[in-house]
Coordinates of C-alpha atoms and ligand atoms in Angstrom, one line a residue:
Chain A
G1 CA 129.1 85.9 121.8
L2 CA 129.0 89.4 123.2
T3 CA 129.4 88.2 126.8
D4 CA 132.7 86.5 126.0
K5 CA 133.9 89.5 124.1
L6 CA 133.2 91.8 127.0
Q7 CA 134.7 89.3 129.5
G8 CA 137.8 89.4 127.2
I9 CA 138.0 93.2 127.3
F10 CA 137.6 93.6 131.0
W11 CA 140.0 90.6 131.7
K12 CA 142.7 92.6 130.0
L13 CA 142.0 95.4 132.4
R14 CA 141.8 93.3 135.6
G15 CA 145.1 94.6 136.9
K16 CA 143.8 98.2 137.0
A17 CA 142.9 99.6 140.4
R18 CA 139.8 101.2 138.9
L19 CA 138.4 101.4 135.4
T20 CA 138.1 104.6 133.4
E21 CA 135.3 105.9 131.1
E22 CA 137.6 105.0 128.2
D23 CA 137.6 101.4 129.3
V24 CA 133.8 101.5 129.3
D25 CA 133.8 103.0 125.9
R26 CA 135.9 100.1 124.6
A27 CA 133.2 97.8 125.9
L28 CA 130.5 100.0 124.2
R29 CA 132.2 99.7 120.9
E30 CA 132.0 95.9 121.1
I31 CA 128.3 96.2 122.0
R32 CA 127.7 98.6 119.1
L33 CA 129.3 96.0 116.7
S34 CA 127.0 93.3 118.1
L35 CA 123.9 95.5 117.7
L36 CA 124.7 96.5 114.1
E37 CA 125.4 92.8 113.2
A38 CA 121.9 92.2 114.6
D39 CA 120.4 94.7 112.2
V40 CA 119.6 97.3 114.8
N41 CA 119.2 100.6 113.0
L42 CA 122.4 102.7 113.3
R43 CA 120.8 105.7 114.9
V44 CA 118.6 103.6 117.3
A45 CA 121.8 101.8 118.3
K46 CA 123.5 105.2 119.0
D47 CA 120.7 106.4 121.3
F48 CA 120.6 103.0 123.0
L49 CA 124.3 103.0 123.7
E50 CA 124.1 106.5 125.1
R51 CA 121.6 105.2 127.7
V52 CA 123.8 102.2 128.5
R53 CA 126.9 104.5 128.8
E54 CA 125.1 106.8 131.3
R55 CA 124.2 103.8 133.5
A56 CA 127.5 102.1 133.2
I57 CA 129.5 105.2 134.2
G58 CA 127.0 106.1 136.9
E59 CA 126.5 102.6 138.3
E60 CA 129.6 101.6 139.9
V61 CA 130.8 99.6 136.9
L62 CA 134.1 101.5 137.3
K63 CA 134.6 100.1 140.8
S64 CA 133.0 96.7 140.2
F65 CA 134.9 93.4 140.6
T66 CA 132.8 91.9 137.8
P67 CA 132.5 94.8 135.3
A68 CA 131.7 92.6 132.3
Q69 CA 128.7 91.0 134.1
Q70 CA 127.6 94.5 135.2
V71 CA 127.7 95.9 131.7
I72 CA 125.9 92.9 130.3
K73 CA 123.2 93.2 132.9
I74 CA 122.7 96.9 132.1
V75 CA 122.5 96.1 128.3
Y76 CA 120.0 93.3 128.9
E77 CA 117.8 95.4 131.2
E78 CA 117.8 98.3 128.7
L79 CA 117.0 96.0 125.8
V80 CA 114.1 94.4 127.7
K81 CA 112.8 97.9 128.7
L82 CA 113.0 99.1 125.1
L83 CA 111.3 96.0 123.9
G84 CA 108.3 96.7 126.0
G85 CA 109.1 95.4 129.5
Q86 CA 106.4 92.8 129.6
H87 CA 103.9 91.1 127.2
E88 CA 101.0 93.4 126.1
P89 CA 97.9 91.5 125.2
L90 CA 95.5 92.2 122.3
K91 CA 93.0 95.0 122.9
F92 CA 89.4 93.8 122.9
S93 CA 86.3 95.8 122.3
H94 CA 83.7 96.4 125.0
T95 CA 81.0 95.7 122.5
P96 CA 81.7 92.9 119.9
P97 CA 83.1 92.4 117.5
T98 CA 86.7 93.2 118.3
I99 CA 88.2 94.3 115.0
I100 CA 91.9 93.7 114.1
M101 CA 93.4 95.0 110.9
L102 CA 96.7 93.6 109.6
M103 CA 98.9 95.7 107.3
G104 CA 102.5 95.8 106.1
L105 CA 105.0 95.7 103.3
Q106 CA 104.8 93.1 100.6
G107 CA 105.4 89.5 101.6
T108 CA 105.8 90.0 105.3
G109 CA 103.3 87.2 106.1
K110 CA 100.0 89.1 106.7
T111 CA 97.6 86.6 105.0
T112 CA 99.2 83.6 106.8
T113 CA 99.3 85.6 110.1
A114 CA 95.6 86.4 109.8
G115 CA 94.9 82.6 109.9
K116 CA 97.4 82.2 112.8
V117 CA 95.9 84.9 115.0
G118 CA 92.4 83.6 114.1
L119 CA 93.3 80.1 115.1
W120 CA 94.9 81.4 118.3
L121 CA 91.8 83.3 119.3
K122 CA 89.4 80.4 118.3
R123 CA 91.3 78.1 120.7
R124 CA 90.6 80.7 123.4
G125 CA 86.9 80.5 122.8
H126 CA 86.3 83.4 120.4
R127 CA 84.1 83.2 117.3
V128 CA 86.4 84.6 114.5
L129 CA 85.7 86.0 111.1
L130 CA 88.5 86.5 108.6
L131 CA 88.0 89.4 106.1
A132 CA 89.6 89.3 102.6
C133 CA 90.5 92.9 101.8
D134 CA 93.3 92.3 99.3
V135 CA 91.8 92.6 95.9
R136 CA 95.1 93.2 94.1
R137 CA 97.4 90.3 94.5
P138 CA 96.6 87.3 92.2
A139 CA 94.7 84.7 94.2
A140 CA 95.0 86.6 97.5
V141 CA 91.3 86.0 98.3
E142 CA 91.7 82.4 97.4
Q143 CA 94.7 82.2 99.7
L144 CA 92.8 83.5 102.7
V145 CA 89.9 81.2 101.9
Q146 CA 92.2 78.2 102.0
V147 CA 93.9 79.5 105.2
G148 CA 90.4 79.8 106.7
R149 CA 89.6 76.2 105.7
Q150 CA 92.8 74.9 107.2
A151 CA 92.2 76.7 110.5
E152 CA 88.5 76.0 110.3
L153 CA 87.6 79.7 110.4
D154 CA 84.9 81.5 108.5
V155 CA 86.0 83.9 105.8
F156 CA 84.1 86.9 104.4
E157 CA 85.0 87.8 100.9
M158 CA 83.6 89.5 97.9
G159 CA 86.1 88.3 95.3
I160 CA 87.9 91.2 93.7
R161 CA 84.8 93.0 92.4
E162 CA 84.6 95.5 95.2
K163 CA 87.1 98.1 96.6
P164 CA 88.7 97.0 99.9
E165 CA 87.0 99.7 101.9
R166 CA 83.6 98.4 100.6
I167 CA 84.4 94.8 101.5
A168 CA 85.5 96.0 105.0
E169 CA 82.1 97.8 105.4
H170 CA 80.1 94.8 104.3
G171 CA 82.3 92.4 106.3
I172 CA 81.8 94.3 109.6
K173 CA 78.0 94.4 109.0
H174 CA 78.1 90.7 108.4
A175 CA 80.1 90.1 111.5
K176 CA 77.6 92.1 113.6
D177 CA 74.6 90.5 112.1
K178 CA 76.0 87.0 112.7
G179 CA 77.4 87.7 116.2
Y180 CA 81.1 87.1 115.6
G181 CA 83.3 88.1 118.5
V182 CA 86.5 89.0 116.5
V183 CA 87.1 90.1 112.9
I184 CA 90.6 89.9 111.4
A185 CA 91.0 91.9 108.2
D186 CA 93.8 91.0 105.8
T187 CA 95.0 93.8 103.6
G188 CA 97.3 93.8 100.6
G189 CA 101.0 94.4 100.9
R190 CA 102.1 97.9 100.1
L191 CA 105.1 100.3 100.2
H192 CA 105.0 103.1 102.8
T193 CA 106.1 105.4 100.0
D194 CA 103.2 104.6 97.8
E195 CA 100.8 107.6 98.4
E196 CA 97.8 106.0 96.7
M197 CA 98.1 102.7 98.5
M198 CA 98.6 104.4 101.9
Q199 CA 95.4 106.5 101.2
E200 CA 93.6 103.3 100.4
L201 CA 94.8 101.8 103.7
R202 CA 93.4 104.9 105.5
R203 CA 90.0 104.4 103.8
V204 CA 90.0 100.7 104.8
K205 CA 90.9 101.6 108.4
E206 CA 88.1 104.2 108.5
A207 CA 85.6 101.6 107.3
L208 CA 86.9 99.0 109.9
N209 CA 87.4 101.4 112.8
P210 CA 89.6 98.7 114.3
N211 CA 90.6 98.1 117.9
E212 CA 94.0 96.9 116.7
A213 CA 95.9 98.1 113.6
L214 CA 98.9 95.7 113.6
L215 CA 101.9 96.1 111.4
V216 CA 103.3 92.7 110.3
V217 CA 107.1 93.1 110.1
D218 CA 109.6 90.6 108.8
A219 CA 112.1 89.7 111.5
M220 CA 114.9 89.6 108.8
M221 CA 114.4 93.2 108.0
G222 CA 117.5 95.5 108.1
Q223 CA 118.1 99.2 108.5
D224 CA 114.9 100.1 106.6
A225 CA 112.6 98.9 109.4
V226 CA 112.6 102.3 111.0
N227 CA 111.3 103.9 107.8
A228 CA 108.5 101.5 107.3
A229 CA 107.4 101.6 110.9
R230 CA 107.5 105.4 111.1
Q231 CA 105.6 105.9 107.9
F232 CA 102.9 103.4 108.6
D233 CA 102.4 104.8 112.1
S234 CA 102.3 108.5 111.0
E235 CA 100.2 107.9 107.9
V236 CA 97.8 105.3 109.1
G237 CA 98.3 104.7 112.8
V238 CA 99.8 101.5 114.3
T239 CA 98.6 100.0 117.6
G240 CA 101.1 97.2 117.6
F241 CA 103.3 94.8 115.7
I242 CA 103.5 91.2 114.8
L243 CA 107.1 90.1 114.1
S244 CA 107.0 87.3 111.4
K245 CA 109.6 84.7 110.3
V246 CA 111.5 84.7 113.6
D247 CA 112.4 81.1 112.6
S248 CA 114.8 82.6 110.0
D249 CA 117.2 82.9 113.0
A250 CA 117.7 86.5 112.1
R251 CA 119.0 88.3 115.3
G252 CA 115.9 90.5 114.9
G253 CA 117.4 93.9 115.6
A254 CA 114.6 95.4 113.4
V255 CA 112.3 94.9 116.4
L256 CA 114.4 97.4 118.5
S257 CA 114.1 99.9 115.7
I258 CA 110.4 99.7 115.3
R259 CA 109.9 99.9 119.1
A260 CA 112.3 102.9 119.4
V261 CA 110.6 104.9 116.7
T262 CA 106.9 104.2 117.5
G263 CA 106.7 103.0 121.1
K264 CA 104.0 100.6 120.1
P265 CA 104.0 97.0 121.6
V266 CA 104.9 93.8 119.8
K267 CA 102.1 91.4 120.4
F268 CA 103.0 88.2 118.6
I269 CA 105.9 86.5 116.8
G270 CA 105.5 84.2 113.8
T271 CA 107.8 81.1 114.1
G272 CA 107.0 79.1 111.0
E273 CA 104.7 78.4 108.1
R274 CA 102.1 76.4 109.9
L275 CA 99.0 78.2 111.3
T276 CA 100.0 77.0 114.7
D277 CA 103.4 78.7 114.5
L278 CA 102.4 81.8 116.5
D279 CA 103.8 82.8 119.9
V280 CA 103.1 85.6 122.3
F281 CA 106.0 88.1 122.3
H282 CA 108.4 87.9 125.3
P283 CA 110.7 90.9 125.6
D284 CA 113.2 89.0 127.7
R285 CA 113.6 86.2 125.2
M286 CA 114.0 88.6 122.4
A287 CA 116.6 90.6 124.3
E288 CA 118.7 87.4 124.8
R289 CA 118.5 86.7 121.1
I290 CA 119.5 90.2 120.0
L291 CA 122.5 90.0 122.4
G292 CA 123.5 86.9 120.5
Chain B
L1 CA 125.1 114.7 100.0
F2 CA 128.9 114.4 99.8
R3 CA 130.9 117.3 98.5
R4 CA 134.3 117.0 100.1
E5 CA 137.5 118.9 99.7
R6 CA 139.7 117.6 102.5
I7 CA 139.9 114.0 103.6
S8 CA 139.3 113.7 107.3
E9 CA 138.6 111.0 109.9
E10 CA 135.1 112.4 109.9
L11 CA 134.6 111.6 106.2
F12 CA 135.6 107.9 106.8
L13 CA 133.2 107.6 109.6
E14 CA 130.4 109.2 107.5
L15 CA 131.2 106.7 104.6
E16 CA 131.1 103.8 107.0
E17 CA 127.7 105.0 108.4
T18 CA 126.3 105.4 104.9
L19 CA 127.2 101.9 104.0
V20 CA 125.8 100.5 107.3
L21 CA 122.5 102.4 106.7
A22 CA 122.3 100.7 103.3
D23 CA 122.6 97.3 104.9
V24 CA 126.1 96.6 103.6
G25 CA 126.9 95.5 107.2
I26 CA 129.3 96.8 109.7
H27 CA 132.1 94.3 109.0
T28 CA 132.1 94.7 105.2
A29 CA 131.7 98.5 105.7
E30 CA 134.7 98.6 108.1
K31 CA 136.8 96.5 105.7
L32 CA 136.0 98.7 102.7
V33 CA 136.7 101.9 104.5
S34 CA 140.0 100.6 106.0
R35 CA 141.1 99.7 102.5
L36 CA 140.1 103.2 101.4
K37 CA 142.2 104.7 104.2
E38 CA 145.1 102.6 103.0
A39 CA 144.7 103.9 99.5
V40 CA 144.6 107.5 100.8
R41 CA 147.7 106.9 102.9
K42 CA 149.5 105.6 99.8
G43 CA 148.5 108.9 98.1
N44 CA 146.0 107.4 95.6
C45 CA 143.5 110.2 96.2
R46 CA 144.0 113.7 97.7
T47 CA 140.5 115.2 98.0
G48 CA 137.4 113.9 99.7
D49 CA 135.6 113.6 96.4
E50 CA 138.3 111.5 95.0
A51 CA 138.1 109.2 98.0
I52 CA 134.4 108.8 97.6
E53 CA 134.8 108.1 93.9
L54 CA 137.4 105.4 94.6
L55 CA 135.1 103.7 97.1
K56 CA 132.3 103.7 94.5
R57 CA 134.6 102.3 91.9
T58 CA 135.8 99.6 94.3
L59 CA 132.1 98.6 94.9
V60 CA 131.3 98.6 91.2
E61 CA 134.2 96.4 90.5
L62 CA 133.3 94.0 93.2
L63 CA 129.7 93.8 91.9
N64 CA 130.7 93.5 88.3
A65 CA 133.1 90.6 88.7
G66 CA 131.9 87.2 87.4
G67 CA 129.5 88.5 84.7
R68 CA 125.8 89.2 84.9
N69 CA 124.2 87.5 82.0
L70 CA 121.4 85.0 82.2
N71 CA 122.5 81.6 80.8
F72 CA 120.5 79.9 78.1
G73 CA 121.3 76.2 77.6
P74 CA 123.3 74.7 74.7
I75 CA 120.2 72.7 73.7
P76 CA 116.6 73.8 74.4
P77 CA 114.8 73.9 76.7
T78 CA 116.7 76.3 78.9
V79 CA 115.7 75.7 82.6
W80 CA 115.8 78.3 85.3
L81 CA 115.1 77.3 88.9
I82 CA 113.8 80.0 91.2
I83 CA 114.5 79.6 94.9
G84 CA 114.5 81.6 98.2
V85 CA 113.0 82.1 101.6
N86 CA 109.4 82.9 102.1
G87 CA 107.8 86.0 100.6
T88 CA 110.7 87.4 98.7
G89 CA 108.9 87.7 95.3
K90 CA 109.8 84.4 93.5
T91 CA 106.4 83.8 91.9
T92 CA 106.0 87.4 90.8
T93 CA 109.5 87.5 89.4
I94 CA 108.8 84.4 87.4
A95 CA 105.8 86.1 85.8
K96 CA 108.0 89.1 85.0
L97 CA 110.7 86.9 83.4
A98 CA 108.0 85.1 81.4
W99 CA 106.6 88.5 80.2
R100 CA 110.1 89.6 79.1
L101 CA 110.8 86.3 77.4
K102 CA 107.6 86.5 75.5
R103 CA 108.4 90.0 74.3
E104 CA 111.8 88.6 73.1
G105 CA 109.8 86.1 71.0
R106 CA 110.5 83.1 73.1
K107 CA 108.1 80.4 74.4
P108 CA 108.3 80.2 78.2
L109 CA 106.7 77.5 80.3
L110 CA 105.9 78.0 83.9
V111 CA 106.1 75.1 86.4
A112 CA 104.1 75.3 89.7
A113 CA 106.5 73.3 91.9
D114 CA 105.3 75.1 95.1
T115 CA 102.9 72.4 96.1
F116 CA 102.8 73.5 99.7
R117 CA 101.5 77.0 100.3
A118 CA 97.8 78.0 100.2
A119 CA 96.8 79.1 96.7
A120 CA 100.4 79.1 95.3
I121 CA 99.3 77.1 92.3
E122 CA 96.3 79.4 91.7
Q123 CA 98.6 82.4 91.9
L124 CA 100.9 81.1 89.3
K125 CA 98.1 80.0 87.0
L126 CA 96.5 83.5 87.1
L127 CA 99.9 85.0 86.3
G128 CA 100.4 82.5 83.5
E129 CA 97.0 83.6 82.0
R130 CA 98.0 87.3 82.3
V131 CA 101.4 86.7 80.6
G132 CA 100.1 84.2 78.1
A133 CA 102.3 81.3 79.2
P134 CA 101.1 77.8 80.0
V135 CA 101.5 76.4 83.5
I136 CA 102.4 72.9 84.4
A137 CA 100.8 72.0 87.8
H138 CA 99.7 69.0 89.8
A139 CA 97.5 69.3 92.9
I140 CA 98.4 70.9 96.2
G141 CA 100.5 68.4 98.3
A142 CA 102.0 66.7 95.3
D143 CA 105.7 65.9 95.2
A144 CA 107.5 69.1 94.2
A145 CA 110.3 67.3 92.4
A146 CA 107.8 65.3 90.4
V147 CA 106.1 68.5 89.2
A148 CA 109.5 70.0 88.3
Y149 CA 110.4 66.8 86.4
D150 CA 107.1 66.9 84.5
G151 CA 107.7 70.5 83.7
V152 CA 111.0 69.9 82.0
E153 CA 109.6 66.8 80.2
A154 CA 106.6 68.8 78.9
A155 CA 109.0 71.5 77.6
K156 CA 111.0 68.9 75.7
A157 CA 108.0 67.3 74.3
R158 CA 106.1 70.4 73.2
G159 CA 109.0 72.6 72.2
Y160 CA 109.0 75.3 74.9
D161 CA 112.3 77.0 75.0
V162 CA 112.5 78.4 78.5
V163 CA 111.2 76.6 81.6
L164 CA 110.7 78.7 84.7
I165 CA 110.3 76.6 87.9
D166 CA 108.6 78.2 90.9
T167 CA 109.5 76.6 94.2
A168 CA 108.0 77.1 97.7
G169 CA 109.5 79.7 100.0
R170 CA 111.7 77.9 102.5
M171 CA 113.7 79.0 105.5
H172 CA 117.4 78.2 105.1
T173 CA 117.1 77.0 108.7
R174 CA 115.0 74.0 107.7
Y175 CA 117.3 71.2 106.8
N176 CA 114.5 69.0 105.4
L177 CA 113.4 71.7 103.0
L178 CA 117.0 72.2 101.7
Q179 CA 117.1 68.4 101.1
E180 CA 113.8 68.7 99.2
L181 CA 115.5 71.5 97.1
Q182 CA 118.4 69.2 96.4
K183 CA 116.0 66.5 95.2
I184 CA 114.3 69.0 92.9
W185 CA 117.7 70.2 91.5
R186 CA 118.8 66.6 90.9
V187 CA 115.5 65.5 89.3
V188 CA 115.5 68.5 86.9
G189 CA 119.0 67.7 85.9
R190 CA 118.1 64.2 85.2
S191 CA 115.4 65.2 82.8
L192 CA 117.5 68.0 81.2
G193 CA 120.7 66.0 80.9
R194 CA 122.7 68.8 82.6
P195 CA 122.2 71.0 85.7
P196 CA 119.6 73.8 85.5
D197 CA 121.0 76.6 83.3
E198 CA 120.3 79.1 86.1
T199 CA 119.5 78.6 89.8
L200 CA 118.4 82.0 90.9
L201 CA 118.2 83.0 94.6
V202 CA 115.6 85.7 95.2
I203 CA 116.5 88.1 98.0
D204 CA 114.2 90.9 99.3
A205 CA 116.1 94.2 99.2
S206 CA 114.8 95.1 102.7
T207 CA 116.6 92.1 104.2
G208 CA 119.4 92.7 106.7
Q209 CA 122.4 90.6 107.5
N210 CA 120.4 87.4 107.5
A211 CA 120.6 87.4 103.7
I212 CA 124.3 86.4 104.0
A213 CA 123.3 83.3 105.9
Q214 CA 120.5 82.7 103.3
A215 CA 123.0 82.9 100.4
A216 CA 125.6 80.8 102.1
T217 CA 123.2 78.0 103.2
F218 CA 121.3 77.8 99.9
S219 CA 124.5 77.7 97.9
S220 CA 125.9 75.0 100.1
A221 CA 122.8 72.9 99.3
I222 CA 122.8 73.4 95.5
P223 CA 124.9 75.5 93.2
V224 CA 123.4 79.0 93.0
T225 CA 124.3 80.8 89.7
G226 CA 122.8 84.2 90.4
I227 CA 120.8 86.5 92.7
I228 CA 117.7 88.4 92.0
L229 CA 117.2 91.4 94.3
T230 CA 113.5 92.4 94.6
K231 CA 111.5 95.3 96.0
L232 CA 114.3 97.8 95.2
D233 CA 111.4 100.3 94.5
G234 CA 111.0 100.8 98.3
T235 CA 113.4 102.8 100.5
A236 CA 115.6 99.8 101.3
K237 CA 119.0 99.9 99.5
G238 CA 119.7 96.2 99.3
G239 CA 123.3 96.8 100.3
V240 CA 123.5 93.3 101.8
V241 CA 124.3 92.0 98.3
V242 CA 127.7 93.7 98.6
A243 CA 128.5 91.5 101.6
I244 CA 127.1 88.4 99.8
K245 CA 129.2 89.1 96.6
D246 CA 132.2 89.7 98.7
Q247 CA 131.8 86.4 100.6
T248 CA 130.3 84.0 98.0
Q249 CA 131.1 85.6 94.6
I250 CA 127.5 84.8 93.4
P251 CA 126.7 87.5 90.8
I252 CA 123.6 89.7 91.1
K253 CA 121.8 89.4 87.8
L254 CA 118.4 91.1 88.1
V255 CA 116.5 93.6 90.2
G256 CA 112.8 93.7 90.9
V257 CA 111.5 97.3 91.0
G258 CA 107.7 97.0 91.4
E259 CA 104.7 94.7 91.3
S260 CA 103.8 95.0 87.6
L261 CA 105.0 92.5 85.0
D262 CA 107.5 94.9 83.4
A263 CA 109.1 95.9 86.7
I264 CA 112.3 94.0 86.3
E265 CA 115.7 95.2 85.2
N266 CA 119.1 93.9 84.5
F267 CA 121.3 94.6 87.5
D268 CA 123.4 97.7 86.9
P269 CA 126.3 97.9 89.4
K270 CA 126.9 101.7 88.7
E271 CA 123.3 102.6 89.2
F272 CA 123.1 100.3 92.3
V273 CA 126.2 101.8 93.9
E274 CA 124.9 105.4 93.3
G275 CA 121.7 104.3 95.1
L276 CA 123.6 103.2 98.2
F277 CA 125.0 106.7 98.6
E278 CA 121.7 108.6 98.1
Ligands
GTP301 N1 109.0 80.5 107.9 C1 108.0 81.3 108.0 N2 107.3 81.6 107.0 C2 106.2 82.5 107.1 C3 105.9 83.0 108.4 N3 104.8 83.8 108.2 C4 104.5 83.8 106.9 N4 105.4 82.9 106.3 C5 105.4 82.6 104.8 O1 105.8 83.8 104.2 C6 105.3 83.8 102.8 C7 104.5 85.1 102.6 O2 103.3 85.0 103.4 P1 102.0 85.7 103.0 O3 101.0 85.5 104.1 O4 101.6 85.4 101.6 O5 102.5 87.2 103.1 P2 101.7 88.6 102.8 O6 102.2 89.6 103.7 O7 100.2 88.3 102.9 O8 102.1 88.9 101.3 P3 101.4 90.0 100.4 O9 99.9 89.9 100.6 O10 101.8 89.8 99.1 O11 102.0 91.3 101.0 C8 104.5 82.5 102.7 O12 105.3 81.6 102.1 C9 104.2 82.2 104.2 O13 104.0 80.8 104.3 C10 106.7 82.7 109.5 O14 106.6 83.1 110.7 N5 107.8 81.8 109.3
GTP302 N1 107.1 96.5 95.6 C1 107.5 95.3 95.1 N2 106.8 94.3 95.5 C2 107.1 93.1 95.0 C3 108.3 92.9 94.1 N3 108.4 91.6 93.8 C4 107.4 91.0 94.4 N4 106.6 91.8 95.1 C5 105.5 91.6 96.0 O1 105.9 90.8 97.1 C6 104.8 89.9 97.5 C7 105.2 88.5 97.5 O2 105.5 88.1 96.2 P1 105.5 86.5 95.8 O3 105.8 86.5 94.4 O4 104.2 85.9 96.2 O5 106.6 86.0 96.7 P2 107.1 84.5 96.9 O6 108.6 84.6 97.1 O7 106.7 83.7 95.7 O8 106.4 84.1 98.2 P3 106.3 82.6 98.7 O9 106.0 81.7 97.6 O10 105.1 82.6 99.7 O11 107.6 82.3 99.4 C8 103.6 90.2 96.5 O12 102.8 91.1 97.1 C9 104.3 90.8 95.3 O13 103.5 91.6 94.5 C10 109.0 94.1 93.8 O14 110.0 94.1 93.0 N5 108.6 95.3 94.3
MG303 MG1 98.7 88.6 101.6
MG304 MG1 105.6 81.9 95.6

């Protein structure tokens, strides 16, 4: 992996009395390759390497007996920092219900994730209501109903006969009347470049007034992750991310990109198709994975 | 974006970055640009514009090789098996293909062999109604290979000329699911008397380098005859198919460009390559 490559580079230089900035740059080129292979956005990688370079030059790497280890340590620490340092939990409301809205590009796993998060919260003592706000995709409402049945969670739906913002409005009222602690709203997949659909999402968000507006992002995403994250955040407002399909074994560089461009925390990762396949996001584990 | 008179190191770097941003991948991008540098050194192009055109032509040739037609069987029914990882657009693409086939005067039959995911069968049934194509389905939890087999048998018995088999999304990292896919492929072949006429791997255009592993793993499990690149109507360029073509030679046959039934097009290498550089 990257560690071996860096060891190799510095091993060739072991005879030198002290390393130069050019030697560090050779190591940085190797790190750049690794980041790009991992799908980190090109520009995000550039900025990241600048920070690593500054620390490497300034931090005694040039005089170190173990420069490879030193550089790896700096890269790892900067990755963890960029990924959010430590786990950030869900934001709960002071007055119930806490409202969570899921959104994202087509096929990222929102409907399945609604069930996963619902189950995760139910197991921690919360009374959860799932809200079916996708009226476009064929059988989307039925899919959430079945997910709810599997996870033994209640689902509020109005078929496809009402607009999503109307369903959101009625769903929240129903949740308050019946004393639910958490509402998780599933919305239809959409492109960040689809003006009408982004407007609809803003209307749904307004009706929900959510405590969390989570963007569900596919871990296999490539360079385009920055664009989607930036647009959803600027046009609708993102409070955090859920990274799905981490079990694809994709290196997951997209997560660095979405963090770099929005600064919002990653709350969970999806690790499979079952409703129990949800884990809390750990920046240190993700950093190790990106490093390969 | 590129109007270049002189060829400089800067131009090569810019071209490499453009390819990387399009998800072609750093290794494939470096390989393509170093070959371009070699061509320039040999005197094959003198201006920057000529160099860019040469790179584009090289990419078009790479993507064109191996043909791009959808195969119909020698004896009906034709059978196309649709596979891929979760959420890439398989079910929607089948509806689009059925819509196109109907407009060509053919009689497609849809087979709901995703017996795992919540409401997968319902989704295909609704799409079948919309398109006007019948759907063969069992209950959720049924054996996927059994449904696929029944689908081909039904087409033979009732004279449907193209069978489109929908399968469950499956991660290429799950060995047992790849084994299930092998079983589906074998069983379909048994009913048909030959392998499926197309086994199409559906890839989401926003996927990064992981798509290479997807293509390699799926095609090592069963023969993959073509790739369908979906969601090209977004801002993602889908450049990873360049790396896939380079490494596996699997031809890209179709592109998905939206969610409506008519949002499917034959893959056009020239148009696609222009898109990489936009
Ligand atoms: N392997 C794996 N599959 C997942 C994960 N999360 C979701 N899926 C699968 O991904 C596919 C798409 O999931 P959906 O929940 O339908 O995605 P969606 O975002 O609601 O899709 P749209 O509503 O059409 O935008 C399904 O096959 C899910 O089972 C995950 O973490 N790992
Ligand atoms: N914008 C756009 N969306 C698409 C395209 N193709 C499919 N989709 C959307 O992607 C989402 C997933 O599509 P499906 O057809 O359910 O994907 P799938 O591969 O069958 O999913 P699983 O069976 O769960 O693995 C849906 O919201 C589709 O409308 C496309 O070309 N462009
Ligand atoms: Mg959904
Ligand atoms: Mg499907």
